[in-house]
Amino acid sequence: KQEVTQIPAALSVPEGENLVLNCSFTDSAIYNLQWFRQDPGKGLTSLLLIQSSQREQTSGRLNASLDKSSGRSTLYIAASQPGDSATYLCAYGGATNKLIFGTGTLLAVQP
Amino acid sequence: GAGVSQSPRYKVAKRGQDVALRCDPISGHVSLFWYQQALGQGPEFLTYFQNEAQLDKSGLPSDRFFAERPEGSVSTLKIQRTQQEDSAVYLCASSLGYRGPRSGNEQFFGPGTRLTVL
């Protein structure tokens, strides 16, 4: 079974800290990997998309990396803010087009 | 609006009732996906359309679940004879739909429909 694991499951940090969220997957034939944030009771907001030929993508304070050979991706958040508090989900897409999701990391940034 | 919209946002059904959930994808997006998200879990794939063609329905949990996209734009997910285990958030996503490993098949999600079956 294709699996995606996200570590840690929950994380609480003081405002201003840099942090790293981890995502590992078992399928080596991925086409792309997407990071999302989900606020309570809301849908998913796409943060970054990394194609299989890329190693990283950056958007503002966010940087995501992809290592297909080891089946890992990381999301780096610089200078965290209380507004970053949310659940962060990673998901990969393959030949079937559907996304396979992890269970997410619940992030709380304390003011 | 420019995003994916879904209606209703909340639906309460009595066990055994039929429900219909609607998704309006981003204009021009060829691909449309339905996912089911249980509490505390990541979304799980249900079905996928390319225009009006349903290319993958491998994630539909039973024959009580049916999806359609007759004109290649709006899609409806129908659940017949709802059961308590159907209670979840149903998410719809759309993408441009270019194929191939170098494509940017970024999926954009709607706000979801929270279904509660009593």
PDB file of C-alpha atoms in Angstrom:
ATOM      1  CA  LYS A   1       0.000   0.000   0.000  1.00  0.00           C
ATOM      2  CA  GLN A   2       1.244   3.455  -0.879  1.00  0.00           C
ATOM      3  CA  GLU A   3       1.900   5.407   2.307  1.00  0.00           C
ATOM      4  CA  VAL A   4       2.807   8.901   3.361  1.00  0.00           C
ATOM      5  CA  THR A   5       4.144   9.570   6.855  1.00  0.00           C
ATOM      6  CA  GLN A   6       4.402  12.992   8.426  1.00  0.00           C
ATOM      7  CA  ILE A   7       6.559  13.689  11.437  1.00  0.00           C
ATOM      8  CA  PRO A   8       5.954  15.170  13.925  1.00  0.00           C
ATOM      9  CA  ALA A   9       2.211  14.711  14.304  1.00  0.00           C
ATOM     10  CA  ALA A  10       2.033  17.884  16.361  1.00  0.00           C
ATOM     11  CA  LEU A  11       4.426  20.729  17.066  1.00  0.00           C
ATOM     12  CA  SER A  12       4.290  23.802  19.290  1.00  0.00           C
ATOM     13  CA  VAL A  13       6.895  26.549  18.917  1.00  0.00           C
ATOM     14  CA  PRO A  14       7.317  30.122  20.122  1.00  0.00           C
ATOM     15  CA  GLU A  15       6.875  32.889  17.601  1.00  0.00           C
ATOM     16  CA  GLY A  16       9.980  33.665  15.558  1.00  0.00           C
ATOM     17  CA  GLU A  17      11.424  30.157  15.487  1.00  0.00           C
ATOM     18  CA  ASN A  18      12.447  28.429  12.279  1.00  0.00           C
ATOM     19  CA  LEU A  19      10.971  24.963  11.929  1.00  0.00           C
ATOM     20  CA  VAL A  20      11.012  21.897   9.694  1.00  0.00           C
ATOM     21  CA  LEU A  21       8.147  19.558   8.908  1.00  0.00           C
ATOM     22  CA  ASN A  22       8.945  16.141   7.499  1.00  0.00           C
ATOM     23  CA  CYS A  23       7.165  13.986   4.959  1.00  0.00           C
ATOM     24  CA  SER A  24       8.217  10.519   3.795  1.00  0.00           C
ATOM     25  CA  PHE A  25       6.639   8.356   1.103  1.00  0.00           C
ATOM     26  CA  THR A  26       7.080   4.812  -0.143  1.00  0.00           C
ATOM     27  CA  ASP A  27       6.324   5.291  -3.852  1.00  0.00           C
ATOM     28  CA  SER A  28       9.483   6.125  -5.832  1.00  0.00           C
ATOM     29  CA  ALA A  29       7.614   6.869  -9.074  1.00  0.00           C
ATOM     30  CA  ILE A  30       6.024  10.127  -8.000  1.00  0.00           C
ATOM     31  CA  TYR A  31       5.239  12.893 -10.496  1.00  0.00           C
ATOM     32  CA  ASN A  32       5.043  15.741  -8.017  1.00  0.00           C
ATOM     33  CA  LEU A  33       4.660  16.575  -4.343  1.00  0.00           C
ATOM     34  CA  GLN A  34       2.385  19.218  -2.921  1.00  0.00           C
ATOM     35  CA  TRP A  35       2.309  20.867   0.490  1.00  0.00           C
ATOM     36  CA  PHE A  36      -0.978  22.234   1.827  1.00  0.00           C
ATOM     37  CA  ARG A  37      -2.199  24.006   4.927  1.00  0.00           C
ATOM     38  CA  GLN A  38      -5.612  23.371   6.386  1.00  0.00           C
ATOM     39  CA  ASP A  39      -7.242  25.683   8.895  1.00  0.00           C
ATOM     40  CA  PRO A  40      -9.897  24.278  11.235  1.00  0.00           C
ATOM     41  CA  GLY A  41     -13.159  23.648   9.394  1.00  0.00           C
ATOM     42  CA  LYS A  42     -11.711  24.817   6.105  1.00  0.00           C
ATOM     43  CA  GLY A  43     -10.508  23.305   2.860  1.00  0.00           C
ATOM     44  CA  LEU A  44      -6.910  22.879   1.767  1.00  0.00           C
ATOM     45  CA  THR A  45      -4.757  25.786   0.627  1.00  0.00           C
ATOM     46  CA  SER A  46      -1.940  24.851  -1.734  1.00  0.00           C
ATOM     47  CA  LEU A  47       1.407  26.167  -0.515  1.00  0.00           C
ATOM     48  CA  LEU A  48       4.028  24.688  -2.814  1.00  0.00           C
ATOM     49  CA  LEU A  49       4.193  22.198  -5.667  1.00  0.00           C
ATOM     50  CA  ILE A  50       7.467  20.451  -6.454  1.00  0.00           C
ATOM     51  CA  GLN A  51       7.685  18.541  -9.705  1.00  0.00           C
ATOM     52  CA  SER A  52       9.637  15.280  -9.795  1.00  0.00           C
ATOM     53  CA  SER A  53      12.454  16.930 -11.767  1.00  0.00           C
ATOM     54  CA  GLN A  54      12.908  19.660  -9.152  1.00  0.00           C
ATOM     55  CA  ARG A  55      14.673  19.563  -5.813  1.00  0.00           C
ATOM     56  CA  GLU A  56      13.059  22.523  -4.089  1.00  0.00           C
ATOM     57  CA  GLN A  57      10.556  25.352  -4.317  1.00  0.00           C
ATOM     58  CA  THR A  58      10.342  28.580  -2.367  1.00  0.00           C
ATOM     59  CA  SER A  59       7.499  30.943  -1.605  1.00  0.00           C
ATOM     60  CA  GLY A  60       8.093  33.756   0.844  1.00  0.00           C
ATOM     61  CA  ARG A  61       9.064  32.266   4.202  1.00  0.00           C
ATOM     62  CA  LEU A  62       8.389  28.730   2.984  1.00  0.00           C
ATOM     63  CA  ASN A  63      10.868  26.384   1.357  1.00  0.00           C
ATOM     64  CA  ALA A  64      10.077  22.829   0.364  1.00  0.00           C
ATOM     65  CA  SER A  65      12.611  20.247  -0.741  1.00  0.00           C
ATOM     66  CA  LEU A  66      12.193  16.910  -2.463  1.00  0.00           C
ATOM     67  CA  ASP A  67      14.528  13.905  -2.453  1.00  0.00           C
ATOM     68  CA  LYS A  68      12.904  11.203  -4.569  1.00  0.00           C
ATOM     69  CA  SER A  69      15.681   8.689  -4.037  1.00  0.00           C
ATOM     70  CA  SER A  70      15.177   8.649  -0.289  1.00  0.00           C
ATOM     71  CA  GLY A  71      11.418   9.221  -0.452  1.00  0.00           C
ATOM     72  CA  ARG A  72      11.494  12.406   1.596  1.00  0.00           C
ATOM     73  CA  SER A  73      10.290  15.971   1.490  1.00  0.00           C
ATOM     74  CA  THR A  74      10.690  18.738   4.034  1.00  0.00           C
ATOM     75  CA  LEU A  75       8.833  22.003   4.520  1.00  0.00           C
ATOM     76  CA  TYR A  76      10.916  24.719   6.127  1.00  0.00           C
ATOM     77  CA  ILE A  77       9.110  27.676   7.693  1.00  0.00           C
ATOM     78  CA  ALA A  78      11.277  30.646   8.571  1.00  0.00           C
ATOM     79  CA  ALA A  79      10.503  33.123  11.332  1.00  0.00           C
ATOM     80  CA  SER A  80       7.222  31.478  12.304  1.00  0.00           C
ATOM     81  CA  GLN A  81       4.194  33.626  13.150  1.00  0.00           C
ATOM     82  CA  PRO A  82       0.965  32.874  15.049  1.00  0.00           C
ATOM     83  CA  GLY A  83      -0.861  33.068  11.710  1.00  0.00           C
ATOM     84  CA  ASP A  84       1.096  30.016  10.566  1.00  0.00           C
ATOM     85  CA  SER A  85      -0.832  27.890  13.059  1.00  0.00           C
ATOM     86  CA  ALA A  86      -2.680  25.222  11.060  1.00  0.00           C
ATOM     87  CA  THR A  87      -2.427  21.601   9.978  1.00  0.00           C
ATOM     88  CA  TYR A  88       0.159  21.036   7.252  1.00  0.00           C
ATOM     89  CA  LEU A  89      -0.410  18.178   4.833  1.00  0.00           C
ATOM     90  CA  CYS A  90       1.887  16.743   2.214  1.00  0.00           C
ATOM     91  CA  ALA A  91       0.667  14.691  -0.723  1.00  0.00           C
ATOM     92  CA  TYR A  92       2.244  13.172  -3.781  1.00  0.00           C
ATOM     93  CA  GLY A  93       0.797  12.665  -7.240  1.00  0.00           C
ATOM     94  CA  GLY A  94       1.692   9.817  -9.549  1.00  0.00           C
ATOM     95  CA  ALA A  95       0.656   8.306 -12.839  1.00  0.00           C
ATOM     96  CA  THR A  96      -2.933   7.961 -11.683  1.00  0.00           C
ATOM     97  CA  ASN A  97      -3.223  11.734 -11.069  1.00  0.00           C
ATOM     98  CA  LYS A  98      -4.802  11.296  -7.647  1.00  0.00           C
ATOM     99  CA  LEU A  99      -3.029  12.683  -4.582  1.00  0.00           C
ATOM    100  CA  ILE A 100      -1.934  10.395  -1.746  1.00  0.00           C
ATOM    101  CA  PHE A 101      -1.973  12.306   1.544  1.00  0.00           C
ATOM    102  CA  GLY A 102      -0.256  12.034   4.869  1.00  0.00           C
ATOM    103  CA  THR A 103      -2.153  12.553   8.120  1.00  0.00           C
ATOM    104  CA  GLY A 104      -0.658  15.978   8.654  1.00  0.00           C
ATOM    105  CA  THR A 105       1.334  17.931  11.223  1.00  0.00           C
ATOM    106  CA  LEU A 106      -0.633  20.165  13.581  1.00  0.00           C
ATOM    107  CA  LEU A 107       1.419  23.316  14.133  1.00  0.00           C
ATOM    108  CA  ALA A 108       0.818  25.826  16.906  1.00  0.00           C
ATOM    109  CA  VAL A 109       2.906  28.997  16.995  1.00  0.00           C
ATOM    110  CA  GLN A 110       2.701  30.672  20.374  1.00  0.00           C
ATOM    111  CA  PRO A 111       2.768  34.495  20.485  1.00  0.00           C
TER     112      PRO A 111
ATOM    113  CA  GLY B   1     -15.070  33.887  -7.468  1.00  0.00           C
ATOM    114  CA  ALA B   2     -11.974  32.340  -8.974  1.00  0.00           C
ATOM    115  CA  GLY B   3     -11.696  29.339  -6.682  1.00  0.00           C
ATOM    116  CA  VAL B   4     -13.375  25.969  -6.351  1.00  0.00           C
ATOM    117  CA  SER B   5     -16.773  26.235  -4.710  1.00  0.00           C
ATOM    118  CA  GLN B   6     -18.821  23.541  -3.034  1.00  0.00           C
ATOM    119  CA  SER B   7     -22.383  23.377  -1.777  1.00  0.00           C
ATOM    120  CA  PRO B   8     -23.849  22.858   0.649  1.00  0.00           C
ATOM    121  CA  ARG B   9     -21.116  23.635   3.180  1.00  0.00           C
ATOM    122  CA  TYR B  10     -22.893  21.564   5.811  1.00  0.00           C
ATOM    123  CA  LYS B  11     -25.372  18.733   5.424  1.00  0.00           C
ATOM    124  CA  VAL B  12     -27.140  16.746   8.108  1.00  0.00           C
ATOM    125  CA  ALA B  13     -28.916  13.622   6.929  1.00  0.00           C
ATOM    126  CA  LYS B  14     -30.843  10.899   8.667  1.00  0.00           C
ATOM    127  CA  ARG B  15     -29.526   7.421   8.110  1.00  0.00           C
ATOM    128  CA  GLY B  16     -31.012   6.014   4.936  1.00  0.00           C
ATOM    129  CA  GLN B  17     -31.501   9.354   3.182  1.00  0.00           C
ATOM    130  CA  ASP B  18     -29.925  10.186  -0.139  1.00  0.00           C
ATOM    131  CA  VAL B  19     -27.677  13.249  -0.424  1.00  0.00           C
ATOM    132  CA  ALA B  20     -26.165  15.189  -3.324  1.00  0.00           C
ATOM    133  CA  LEU B  21     -23.037  17.308  -3.004  1.00  0.00           C
ATOM    134  CA  ARG B  22     -22.095  19.839  -5.652  1.00  0.00           C
ATOM    135  CA  CYS B  23     -18.718  21.056  -6.865  1.00  0.00           C
ATOM    136  CA  ASP B  24     -17.984  24.002  -9.171  1.00  0.00           C
ATOM    137  CA  PRO B  25     -14.352  23.752 -10.339  1.00  0.00           C
ATOM    138  CA  ILE B  26     -12.144  26.597 -11.446  1.00  0.00           C
ATOM    139  CA  SER B  27     -13.189  27.701 -14.917  1.00  0.00           C
ATOM    140  CA  GLY B  28     -11.135  25.963 -17.598  1.00  0.00           C
ATOM    141  CA  HIS B  29      -9.866  23.205 -15.329  1.00  0.00           C
ATOM    142  CA  VAL B  30     -10.097  19.883 -17.104  1.00  0.00           C
ATOM    143  CA  SER B  31      -9.484  17.568 -14.152  1.00  0.00           C
ATOM    144  CA  LEU B  32     -11.774  17.213 -11.161  1.00  0.00           C
ATOM    145  CA  PHE B  33     -11.268  15.089  -8.069  1.00  0.00           C
ATOM    146  CA  TRP B  34     -13.359  14.098  -5.071  1.00  0.00           C
ATOM    147  CA  TYR B  35     -11.762  13.216  -1.739  1.00  0.00           C
ATOM    148  CA  GLN B  36     -13.178  12.116   1.609  1.00  0.00           C
ATOM    149  CA  GLN B  37     -11.606  13.359   4.832  1.00  0.00           C
ATOM    150  CA  ALA B  38     -12.401  11.693   8.138  1.00  0.00           C
ATOM    151  CA  LEU B  39     -11.784  13.577  11.371  1.00  0.00           C
ATOM    152  CA  GLY B  40      -8.075  13.809  12.151  1.00  0.00           C
ATOM    153  CA  GLN B  41      -7.029  12.120   8.919  1.00  0.00           C
ATOM    154  CA  GLY B  42      -5.674  13.222   5.589  1.00  0.00           C
ATOM    155  CA  PRO B  43      -8.020  13.271   2.588  1.00  0.00           C
ATOM    156  CA  GLU B  44      -8.527  10.003   0.734  1.00  0.00           C
ATOM    157  CA  PHE B  45      -9.183   9.787  -2.985  1.00  0.00           C
ATOM    158  CA  LEU B  46     -12.661   8.859  -4.170  1.00  0.00           C
ATOM    159  CA  THR B  47     -12.893   9.525  -7.905  1.00  0.00           C
ATOM    160  CA  TYR B  48     -11.397  11.495 -10.815  1.00  0.00           C
ATOM    161  CA  PHE B  49     -12.812  13.075 -13.970  1.00  0.00           C
ATOM    162  CA  GLN B  50     -11.082  14.300 -17.086  1.00  0.00           C
ATOM    163  CA  ASN B  51     -13.703  16.561 -18.669  1.00  0.00           C
ATOM    164  CA  GLU B  52     -16.916  14.500 -18.496  1.00  0.00           C
ATOM    165  CA  ALA B  53     -15.157  11.138 -18.450  1.00  0.00           C
ATOM    166  CA  GLN B  54     -14.828   9.389 -15.102  1.00  0.00           C
ATOM    167  CA  LEU B  55     -11.381   7.862 -15.471  1.00  0.00           C
ATOM    168  CA  ASP B  56     -10.898   6.496 -11.987  1.00  0.00           C
ATOM    169  CA  LYS B  57     -13.502   5.545  -9.402  1.00  0.00           C
ATOM    170  CA  SER B  58     -11.357   3.113  -7.484  1.00  0.00           C
ATOM    171  CA  GLY B  59     -11.723   5.045  -4.221  1.00  0.00           C
ATOM    172  CA  LEU B  60     -15.512   4.992  -4.020  1.00  0.00           C
ATOM    173  CA  PRO B  61     -16.193   2.924  -0.874  1.00  0.00           C
ATOM    174  CA  SER B  62     -19.371   1.233  -2.060  1.00  0.00           C
ATOM    175  CA  ASP B  63     -21.956   1.175  -4.816  1.00  0.00           C
ATOM    176  CA  ARG B  64     -23.969   3.660  -2.764  1.00  0.00           C
ATOM    177  CA  PHE B  65     -21.538   6.345  -3.939  1.00  0.00           C
ATOM    178  CA  PHE B  66     -21.995   7.775  -7.402  1.00  0.00           C
ATOM    179  CA  ALA B  67     -20.375  10.779  -9.100  1.00  0.00           C
ATOM    180  CA  GLU B  68     -21.056  12.526 -12.368  1.00  0.00           C
ATOM    181  CA  ARG B  69     -19.826  15.468 -14.412  1.00  0.00           C
ATOM    182  CA  PRO B  70     -22.124  15.428 -17.426  1.00  0.00           C
ATOM    183  CA  GLU B  71     -20.957  18.600 -19.174  1.00  0.00           C
ATOM    184  CA  GLY B  72     -17.355  18.569 -18.072  1.00  0.00           C
ATOM    185  CA  SER B  73     -17.693  21.386 -15.558  1.00  0.00           C
ATOM    186  CA  VAL B  74     -19.924  21.067 -12.462  1.00  0.00           C
ATOM    187  CA  SER B  75     -19.784  17.726 -10.678  1.00  0.00           C
ATOM    188  CA  THR B  76     -22.163  16.051  -8.250  1.00  0.00           C
ATOM    189  CA  LEU B  77     -21.307  13.384  -5.712  1.00  0.00           C
ATOM    190  CA  LYS B  78     -24.362  11.402  -4.691  1.00  0.00           C
ATOM    191  CA  ILE B  79     -24.574   9.092  -1.715  1.00  0.00           C
ATOM    192  CA  GLN B  80     -27.561   6.808  -1.522  1.00  0.00           C
ATOM    193  CA  ARG B  81     -28.979   5.314   1.678  1.00  0.00           C
ATOM    194  CA  THR B  82     -26.483   7.174   3.851  1.00  0.00           C
ATOM    195  CA  GLN B  83     -24.861   5.362   6.778  1.00  0.00           C
ATOM    196  CA  GLN B  84     -23.184   6.787   9.874  1.00  0.00           C
ATOM    197  CA  GLU B  85     -19.773   5.793   8.553  1.00  0.00           C
ATOM    198  CA  ASP B  86     -20.336   8.177   5.628  1.00  0.00           C
ATOM    199  CA  SER B  87     -19.991  11.121   8.023  1.00  0.00           C
ATOM    200  CA  ALA B  88     -16.932  13.051   6.853  1.00  0.00           C
ATOM    201  CA  VAL B  89     -15.833  16.146   4.977  1.00  0.00           C
ATOM    202  CA  TYR B  90     -16.088  15.738   1.216  1.00  0.00           C
ATOM    203  CA  LEU B  91     -13.528  17.791  -0.668  1.00  0.00           C
ATOM    204  CA  CYS B  92     -13.504  18.636  -4.334  1.00  0.00           C
ATOM    205  CA  ALA B  93     -10.372  19.698  -6.211  1.00  0.00           C
ATOM    206  CA  SER B  94      -9.621  20.749  -9.764  1.00  0.00           C
ATOM    207  CA  SER B  95      -6.496  21.118 -11.877  1.00  0.00           C
ATOM    208  CA  LEU B  96      -5.557  22.186 -15.369  1.00  0.00           C
ATOM    209  CA  GLY B  97      -5.046  18.542 -16.249  1.00  0.00           C
ATOM    210  CA  TYR B  98      -1.852  18.544 -18.311  1.00  0.00           C
ATOM    211  CA  ARG B  99      -0.419  15.056 -18.345  1.00  0.00           C
ATOM    212  CA  GLY B 100       3.070  13.689 -17.818  1.00  0.00           C
ATOM    213  CA  PRO B 101       5.686  13.648 -15.092  1.00  0.00           C
ATOM    214  CA  ARG B 102       6.884  17.151 -15.904  1.00  0.00           C
ATOM    215  CA  SER B 103       3.435  18.700 -15.748  1.00  0.00           C
ATOM    216  CA  GLY B 104       2.385  21.116 -13.080  1.00  0.00           C
ATOM    217  CA  ASN B 105      -0.734  19.269 -12.034  1.00  0.00           C
ATOM    218  CA  GLU B 106      -1.347  21.432  -9.021  1.00  0.00           C
ATOM    219  CA  GLN B 107      -4.685  20.675  -7.425  1.00  0.00           C
ATOM    220  CA  PHE B 108      -6.816  23.435  -5.942  1.00  0.00           C
ATOM    221  CA  PHE B 109      -9.337  22.536  -3.306  1.00  0.00           C
ATOM    222  CA  GLY B 110     -12.750  23.835  -2.382  1.00  0.00           C
ATOM    223  CA  PRO B 111     -13.894  24.480   1.213  1.00  0.00           C
ATOM    224  CA  GLY B 112     -15.548  21.068   1.480  1.00  0.00           C
ATOM    225  CA  THR B 113     -18.956  19.804   2.516  1.00  0.00           C
ATOM    226  CA  ARG B 114     -19.234  18.472   6.055  1.00  0.00           C
ATOM    227  CA  LEU B 115     -21.721  15.595   6.034  1.00  0.00           C
ATOM    228  CA  THR B 116     -23.154  14.351   9.297  1.00  0.00           C
ATOM    229  CA  VAL B 117     -25.345  11.255   9.223  1.00  0.00           C
ATOM    230  CA  LEU B 118     -27.488  10.757  12.305  1.00  0.00           C
TER     231      LEU B 118
END
